[in-house]
CSV table of N, CA, C and O in Angstrom, one decimal:
chain,number,residue,atom,x,y,z
A,1,PRO,N,1.2,-1.3,-0.1
A,1,PRO,CA,0.3,-0.1,-0.5
A,1,PRO,C,0.5,1.0,-0.2
A,1,PRO,O,1.4,1.7,0.3
A,2,SER,N,0.2,2.1,-0.7
A,2,SER,CA,1.0,3.4,-0.4
A,2,SER,C,0.1,4.4,1.0
A,2,SER,O,-0.9,3.6,1.2
A,3,SER,N,1.6,5.8,0.5
A,3,SER,CA,0.6,6.6,1.6
A,3,SER,C,-0.1,7.8,1.4
A,3,SER,O,-1.1,7.9,2.1
A,4,GLU,N,-0.1,7.3,0.3
A,4,GLU,CA,-2.0,7.8,-0.5
A,4,GLU,C,-2.7,7.3,0.0
A,4,GLU,O,-3.0,6.6,-1.1
A,5,TRP,N,-3.8,7.4,0.9
A,5,TRP,CA,-4.9,5.9,0.5
A,5,TRP,C,-6.3,7.1,0.5
A,5,TRP,O,-6.4,8.3,1.0
A,6,ARG,N,-7.5,6.5,0.0
A,6,ARG,CA,-8.3,7.0,-0.2
A,6,ARG,C,-9.4,5.8,-0.1
A,6,ARG,O,-9.8,4.6,0.2
A,7,LEU,N,-11.2,6.3,0.2
A,7,LEU,CA,-11.6,5.5,1.0
A,7,LEU,C,-11.8,4.3,-0.7
A,7,LEU,O,-11.6,4.2,-1.6
A,8,PRO,N,-12.7,3.3,0.2
A,8,PRO,CA,-12.9,1.8,-0.8
A,8,PRO,C,-14.3,2.5,-1.7
A,8,PRO,O,-14.5,3.0,-1.6
A,9,LYS,N,-14.2,2.0,-2.9
A,9,LYS,CA,-14.7,2.7,-4.6
A,9,LYS,C,-16.7,1.8,-3.5
A,9,LYS,O,-17.7,2.8,-4.4
A,10,GLU,N,-16.0,1.0,-2.6
A,10,GLU,CA,-17.4,0.3,-3.0
A,10,GLU,C,-18.1,0.1,-1.0
A,10,GLU,O,-16.9,0.1,0.0
A,11,ILE,N,-18.8,1.0,-0.5
A,11,ILE,CA,-19.0,0.5,1.2
A,11,ILE,C,-20.1,-0.4,1.6
A,11,ILE,O,-21.1,-0.1,0.0
A,12,HIS,N,-20.4,-1.2,2.1
A,12,HIS,CA,-20.7,-2.6,1.7
A,12,HIS,C,-23.0,-1.5,2.8
A,12,HIS,O,-22.3,-1.4,4.0
A,13,PHE,N,-22.9,-2.3,2.6
A,13,PHE,CA,-24.0,-1.4,3.8
A,13,PHE,C,-25.2,-2.2,4.7
A,13,PHE,O,-25.3,-3.6,4.5
A,14,VAL,N,-25.2,-1.7,5.8
A,14,VAL,CA,-25.9,-3.8,6.4
A,14,VAL,C,-26.5,-2.5,7.9
A,14,VAL,O,-25.7,-1.4,8.0
A,15,THR,N,-27.3,-3.8,9.0
A,15,THR,CA,-28.1,-3.4,9.2
A,15,THR,C,-27.5,-3.7,10.3
A,15,THR,O,-26.4,-4.5,10.8
A,16,ALA,N,-27.6,-2.9,12.3
A,16,ALA,CA,-26.6,-3.2,13.3
A,16,ALA,C,-27.1,-5.3,13.6
A,16,ALA,O,-26.7,-6.1,14.6
A,17,GLN,N,-28.9,-5.1,12.9
A,17,GLN,CA,-29.3,-6.4,12.9
A,17,GLN,C,-28.5,-8.0,12.6
A,17,GLN,O,-28.6,-8.3,13.2
A,18,ASP,N,-28.7,-7.4,11.1
A,18,ASP,CA,-27.8,-8.2,11.0
A,18,ASP,C,-26.2,-8.3,11.2
A,18,ASP,O,-26.0,-9.6,11.4
A,19,LEU,N,-25.6,-7.4,11.9
A,19,LEU,CA,-24.6,-7.7,12.0
A,19,LEU,C,-24.5,-8.9,13.5
A,19,LEU,O,-23.5,-9.8,13.6
A,20,HIS,N,-25.5,-8.6,14.2
A,20,HIS,CA,-25.7,-9.3,15.5
A,20,HIS,C,-26.1,-10.4,15.2
A,20,HIS,O,-25.7,-12.0,15.8
A,21,ASP,N,-27.0,-11.1,13.9
A,21,ASP,CA,-27.0,-12.1,13.1
A,21,ASP,C,-26.1,-12.7,12.9
A,21,ASP,O,-25.6,-14.1,13.6
A,22,GLU,N,-25.4,-12.1,12.1
A,22,GLU,CA,-23.8,-12.9,11.7
A,22,GLU,C,-22.8,-13.2,12.4
A,22,GLU,O,-21.8,-14.0,12.2
A,23,PHE,N,-22.8,-12.4,13.4
A,23,PHE,CA,-21.4,-12.4,15.0
A,23,PHE,C,-22.1,-12.9,16.0
A,23,PHE,O,-22.0,-12.2,17.0
A,24,PRO,N,-22.8,-13.3,16.3
A,24,PRO,CA,-23.8,-13.4,17.6
A,24,PRO,C,-23.3,-13.7,19.3
A,24,PRO,O,-23.2,-13.6,19.7
A,25,ASP,N,-21.6,-14.7,18.1
A,25,ASP,CA,-21.1,-14.8,19.8
A,25,ASP,C,-19.8,-14.1,19.8
A,25,ASP,O,-19.2,-13.6,21.2
A,26,LEU,N,-19.8,-12.8,19.0
A,26,LEU,CA,-18.8,-11.5,19.5
A,26,LEU,C,-19.7,-10.2,20.3
A,26,LEU,O,-20.8,-10.3,19.8
A,27,ASP,N,-18.7,-9.3,20.8
A,27,ASP,CA,-19.3,-8.0,21.7
A,27,ASP,C,-19.9,-7.3,20.4
A,27,ASP,O,-19.3,-7.1,19.3
A,28,VAL,N,-19.9,-5.8,20.7
A,28,VAL,CA,-20.8,-4.8,18.9
A,28,VAL,C,-19.6,-4.3,18.6
A,28,VAL,O,-19.2,-4.5,17.6
A,29,HIS,N,-18.3,-4.4,19.4
A,29,HIS,CA,-16.6,-4.2,18.7
A,29,HIS,C,-17.0,-5.1,17.7
A,29,HIS,O,-15.7,-4.7,16.9
A,30,GLY,N,-16.2,-6.3,18.9
A,30,GLY,CA,-15.7,-7.0,17.7
A,30,GLY,C,-17.1,-7.6,16.4
A,30,GLY,O,-16.4,-8.5,15.6
A,31,ARG,N,-18.0,-7.4,16.6
A,31,ARG,CA,-19.0,-7.3,15.4
A,31,ARG,C,-18.6,-6.2,14.1
A,31,ARG,O,-18.3,-7.1,12.8
A,32,GLU,N,-18.3,-5.4,14.8
A,32,GLU,CA,-17.7,-4.0,13.8
A,32,GLU,C,-16.2,-4.8,13.1
A,32,GLU,O,-16.3,-4.7,12.0
A,33,ASP,N,-15.9,-5.1,13.5
A,33,ASP,CA,-13.9,-6.1,13.6
A,33,ASP,C,-14.3,-6.9,12.2
A,33,ASP,O,-13.4,-6.8,11.8
A,34,ALA,N,-14.9,-7.5,12.8
A,34,ALA,CA,-14.9,-8.6,12.2
A,34,ALA,C,-15.9,-8.7,10.1
A,34,ALA,O,-15.6,-9.1,9.5
A,35,ALA,N,-16.6,-7.3,11.0
A,35,ALA,CA,-17.4,-6.9,8.8
A,35,ALA,C,-16.4,-6.4,8.1
A,35,ALA,O,-16.4,-6.0,7.3
A,36,VAL,N,-15.9,-5.2,8.8
A,36,VAL,CA,-15.0,-4.5,8.3
A,36,VAL,C,-14.6,-4.9,7.4
A,36,VAL,O,-13.4,-5.2,6.8
A,37,ASN,N,-13.5,-6.1,8.8
A,37,ASN,CA,-12.5,-7.0,8.1
A,37,ASN,C,-12.9,-7.8,6.4
A,37,ASN,O,-12.0,-8.5,5.8
A,38,LYS,N,-14.4,-8.2,6.5
A,38,LYS,CA,-15.3,-9.1,5.9
A,38,LYS,C,-15.1,-8.2,4.1
A,38,LYS,O,-14.8,-8.5,3.5
A,39,TYR,N,-15.5,-7.3,4.5
A,39,TYR,CA,-15.6,-6.2,3.4
A,39,TYR,C,-15.5,-4.4,3.3
A,39,TYR,O,-15.6,-4.3,1.9
A,40,GLY,N,-14.5,-5.3,4.5
A,40,GLY,CA,-13.3,-3.7,3.6
A,40,GLY,C,-13.5,-2.2,4.2
A,40,GLY,O,-13.3,-1.7,4.9
A,41,ALA,N,-15.2,-2.0,4.3
A,41,ALA,CA,-16.3,-0.2,4.2
A,41,ALA,C,-17.2,-1.2,4.9
A,41,ALA,O,-17.7,-1.7,3.5
A,42,ILE,N,-18.4,-1.0,5.6
A,42,ILE,CA,-19.8,-1.2,6.2
A,42,ILE,C,-19.9,0.7,7.0
A,42,ILE,O,-19.1,1.1,6.7
A,43,PHE,N,-21.3,0.3,6.3
A,43,PHE,CA,-22.2,1.6,7.2
A,43,PHE,C,-22.4,0.8,7.9
A,43,PHE,O,-23.8,0.6,7.1
A,44,ILE,N,-23.1,0.6,8.8
A,44,ILE,CA,-24.3,0.0,9.8
A,44,ILE,C,-25.4,1.5,10.0
A,44,ILE,O,-24.9,2.5,11.1
A,45,ILE,N,-26.2,1.2,9.7
A,45,ILE,CA,-28.2,1.2,9.7
A,45,ILE,C,-28.4,0.8,11.2
A,45,ILE,O,-28.5,-0.4,11.4
A,46,GLY,N,-29.2,1.9,11.6
A,46,GLY,CA,-30.2,0.9,12.8
A,46,GLY,C,-29.3,1.1,14.3
A,46,GLY,O,-29.8,0.2,14.7
A,47,MET,N,-28.4,1.6,14.3
A,47,MET,CA,-27.7,1.4,15.6
A,47,MET,C,-28.0,0.9,16.9
A,47,MET,O,-27.6,1.0,18.0
A,48,GLY,N,-29.1,2.3,17.1
A,48,GLY,CA,-29.6,2.2,18.8
A,48,GLY,C,-31.6,1.7,18.8
A,48,GLY,O,-31.6,1.9,19.8
A,49,TRP,N,-31.4,0.9,17.8
A,49,TRP,CA,-32.9,-0.4,17.8
A,49,TRP,C,-32.2,-1.3,18.8
A,49,TRP,O,-31.3,-1.5,18.6
A,50,PRO,N,-32.7,-2.0,19.9
A,50,PRO,CA,-32.7,-3.3,20.5
A,50,PRO,C,-33.0,-4.0,19.5
A,50,PRO,O,-33.8,-4.1,18.2
A,51,MET,N,-32.1,-5.7,19.5
A,51,MET,CA,-32.2,-6.1,19.0
A,51,MET,C,-33.4,-7.3,18.5
A,51,MET,O,-34.1,-7.7,20.1
A,52,LYS,N,-33.7,-8.0,17.7
A,52,LYS,CA,-34.8,-9.5,18.4
A,52,LYS,C,-35.1,-9.7,18.9
A,52,LYS,O,-36.5,-10.3,18.9
A,53,ASP,N,-33.8,-10.3,19.6
A,53,ASP,CA,-33.6,-11.0,20.2
A,53,ASP,C,-34.1,-10.3,21.9
A,53,ASP,O,-34.2,-11.4,22.7
A,54,GLY,N,-33.8,-9.1,21.3
A,54,GLY,CA,-33.9,-8.6,23.2
A,54,GLY,C,-33.3,-8.4,23.3
A,54,GLY,O,-32.4,-7.2,24.9
A,55,SER,N,-31.9,-8.3,23.1
A,55,SER,CA,-30.4,-8.3,24.1
A,55,SER,C,-30.5,-6.4,23.3
A,55,SER,O,-31.7,-5.7,22.2
A,56,PRO,N,-29.8,-5.6,24.1
A,56,PRO,CA,-29.8,-4.0,23.9
A,56,PRO,C,-29.1,-3.6,22.4
A,56,PRO,O,-28.7,-4.2,22.4
A,57,ALA,N,-29.5,-2.8,22.7
A,57,ALA,CA,-28.6,-1.7,21.1
A,57,ALA,C,-27.5,-1.8,21.1
A,57,ALA,O,-26.9,-2.4,21.8
A,58,GLU,N,-26.7,-1.9,19.7
A,58,GLU,CA,-25.7,-1.9,19.6
A,58,GLU,C,-24.8,-0.7,19.8
A,58,GLU,O,-23.6,-0.4,20.8
A,59,GLU,N,-25.5,0.2,19.6
A,59,GLU,CA,-24.5,1.2,20.6
A,59,GLU,C,-25.6,3.0,20.8
A,59,GLU,O,-27.1,2.9,19.7
A,60,VAL,N,-25.9,3.5,21.4
A,60,VAL,CA,-26.8,4.3,21.8
A,60,VAL,C,-25.7,5.9,22.6
A,60,VAL,O,-26.2,6.1,23.5
A,61,ARG,N,-26.2,6.5,20.7
A,61,ARG,CA,-24.8,7.8,21.6
A,61,ARG,C,-25.8,9.4,21.8
A,61,ARG,O,-25.9,9.4,22.7
A,62,SER,N,-27.1,9.1,21.5
A,62,SER,CA,-28.2,10.4,21.2
A,62,SER,C,-29.1,10.5,21.2
A,62,SER,O,-30.2,10.8,20.3
A,63,PRO,N,-29.4,9.1,22.2
A,63,PRO,CA,-31.5,8.8,21.9
A,63,PRO,C,-32.5,9.5,22.1
A,63,PRO,O,-33.0,9.6,20.7
A,64,GLY,N,-31.8,11.1,22.7
A,64,GLY,CA,-32.6,12.5,22.3
A,64,GLY,C,-33.2,12.9,20.9
A,64,GLY,O,-34.4,13.7,20.9
A,65,TYR,N,-32.4,12.7,19.8
A,65,TYR,CA,-32.3,13.5,19.6
A,65,TYR,C,-32.0,12.1,17.8
A,65,TYR,O,-32.9,13.3,16.0
A,66,ASP,N,-30.8,11.1,17.6
A,66,ASP,CA,-31.1,11.2,16.5
A,66,ASP,C,-31.3,9.9,15.9
A,66,ASP,O,-32.6,9.3,16.9
A,67,ASP,N,-32.1,10.2,14.7
A,67,ASP,CA,-33.1,9.4,13.6
A,67,ASP,C,-32.6,7.7,13.0
A,67,ASP,O,-31.7,8.3,12.2
A,68,TRP,N,-32.9,7.0,13.8
A,68,TRP,CA,-31.8,5.0,13.6
A,68,TRP,C,-31.7,5.0,12.5
A,68,TRP,O,-31.4,4.3,12.4
A,69,ASN,N,-32.9,5.0,12.0
A,69,ASN,CA,-33.3,4.8,10.6
A,69,ASN,C,-32.6,5.4,9.4
A,69,ASN,O,-31.9,4.8,8.5
A,70,LEU,N,-32.2,7.1,10.2
A,70,LEU,CA,-31.2,7.4,8.9
A,70,LEU,C,-29.5,7.5,9.3
A,70,LEU,O,-29.2,7.9,8.3
A,71,ASN,N,-29.7,8.3,10.2
A,71,ASN,CA,-28.2,8.3,10.4
A,71,ASN,C,-27.4,6.0,11.1
A,71,ASN,O,-27.4,5.8,10.9
A,72,GLY,N,-26.2,6.9,10.4
A,72,GLY,CA,-25.1,5.4,10.7
A,72,GLY,C,-23.9,5.8,10.5
A,72,GLY,O,-23.8,7.3,10.9
A,73,ASP,N,-23.1,5.2,10.9
A,73,ASP,CA,-21.9,5.3,11.0
A,73,ASP,C,-20.6,4.5,9.8
A,73,ASP,O,-21.2,3.1,9.4
A,74,ILE,N,-20.2,4.6,9.2
A,74,ILE,CA,-18.9,4.1,8.7
A,74,ILE,C,-18.0,3.3,8.9
A,74,ILE,O,-16.9,4.9,9.4
A,75,ILE,N,-17.3,3.2,8.7
A,75,ILE,CA,-16.2,2.8,9.5
A,75,ILE,C,-15.6,2.1,8.4
A,75,ILE,O,-16.1,0.3,7.6
A,76,VAL,N,-14.6,1.9,8.2
A,76,VAL,CA,-12.9,1.4,7.6
A,76,VAL,C,-11.8,0.8,7.8
A,76,VAL,O,-11.9,2.1,8.4
A,77,ARG,N,-11.5,-0.1,7.4
A,77,ARG,CA,-10.1,-0.5,7.3
A,77,ARG,C,-9.1,-0.5,6.9
A,77,ARG,O,-8.9,0.1,5.7
A,78,HIS,N,-8.3,0.7,7.7
A,78,HIS,CA,-7.2,1.3,7.0
A,78,HIS,C,-5.9,-0.2,6.5
A,78,HIS,O,-5.8,-1.0,7.0
A,79,PRO,N,-5.4,0.5,5.0
A,79,PRO,CA,-4.6,-0.5,3.9
A,79,PRO,C,-3.4,-0.5,5.2
A,79,PRO,O,-3.0,-1.8,4.4
A,80,LEU,N,-3.1,0.4,6.0
A,80,LEU,CA,-1.5,0.1,6.2
A,80,LEU,C,-1.3,-0.5,7.4
A,80,LEU,O,-0.7,-1.2,8.4
A,81,THR,N,-2.8,-0.1,8.8
A,81,THR,CA,-2.9,-0.2,9.6
A,81,THR,C,-3.3,-1.7,9.8
A,81,THR,O,-3.4,-2.1,11.0
A,82,GLU,N,-3.9,-2.0,9.0
A,82,GLU,CA,-5.2,-3.1,9.0
A,82,GLU,C,-6.2,-2.5,10.9
A,82,GLU,O,-6.5,-4.1,11.1
A,83,TYR,N,-6.4,-1.0,10.7
A,83,TYR,CA,-7.1,-1.0,12.1
A,83,TYR,C,-8.7,-0.2,11.7
A,83,TYR,O,-8.4,0.0,10.3
A,84,ARG,N,-9.8,-0.5,12.7
A,84,ARG,CA,-10.3,0.6,11.4
A,84,ARG,C,-11.3,1.6,11.5
A,84,ARG,O,-10.2,2.0,12.9
């Protein structure tokens, strides 16, 4: 990799529920790490909603004003550090 780094051309859109279902044995940060290692870049939708199995929300940052259907997080795996 070069020192000139750019966002990937494709970002995989996924819901917090999808991550919870795909990686049920990992905690929230473990699920995010696993997904970003698999796809390179992800956009997580719906992070504030409780999971279908009754588990608490993945992240609750601003419950008073965040619209969890519209807001999300982009997480990218850095090619040099391999850290998200």
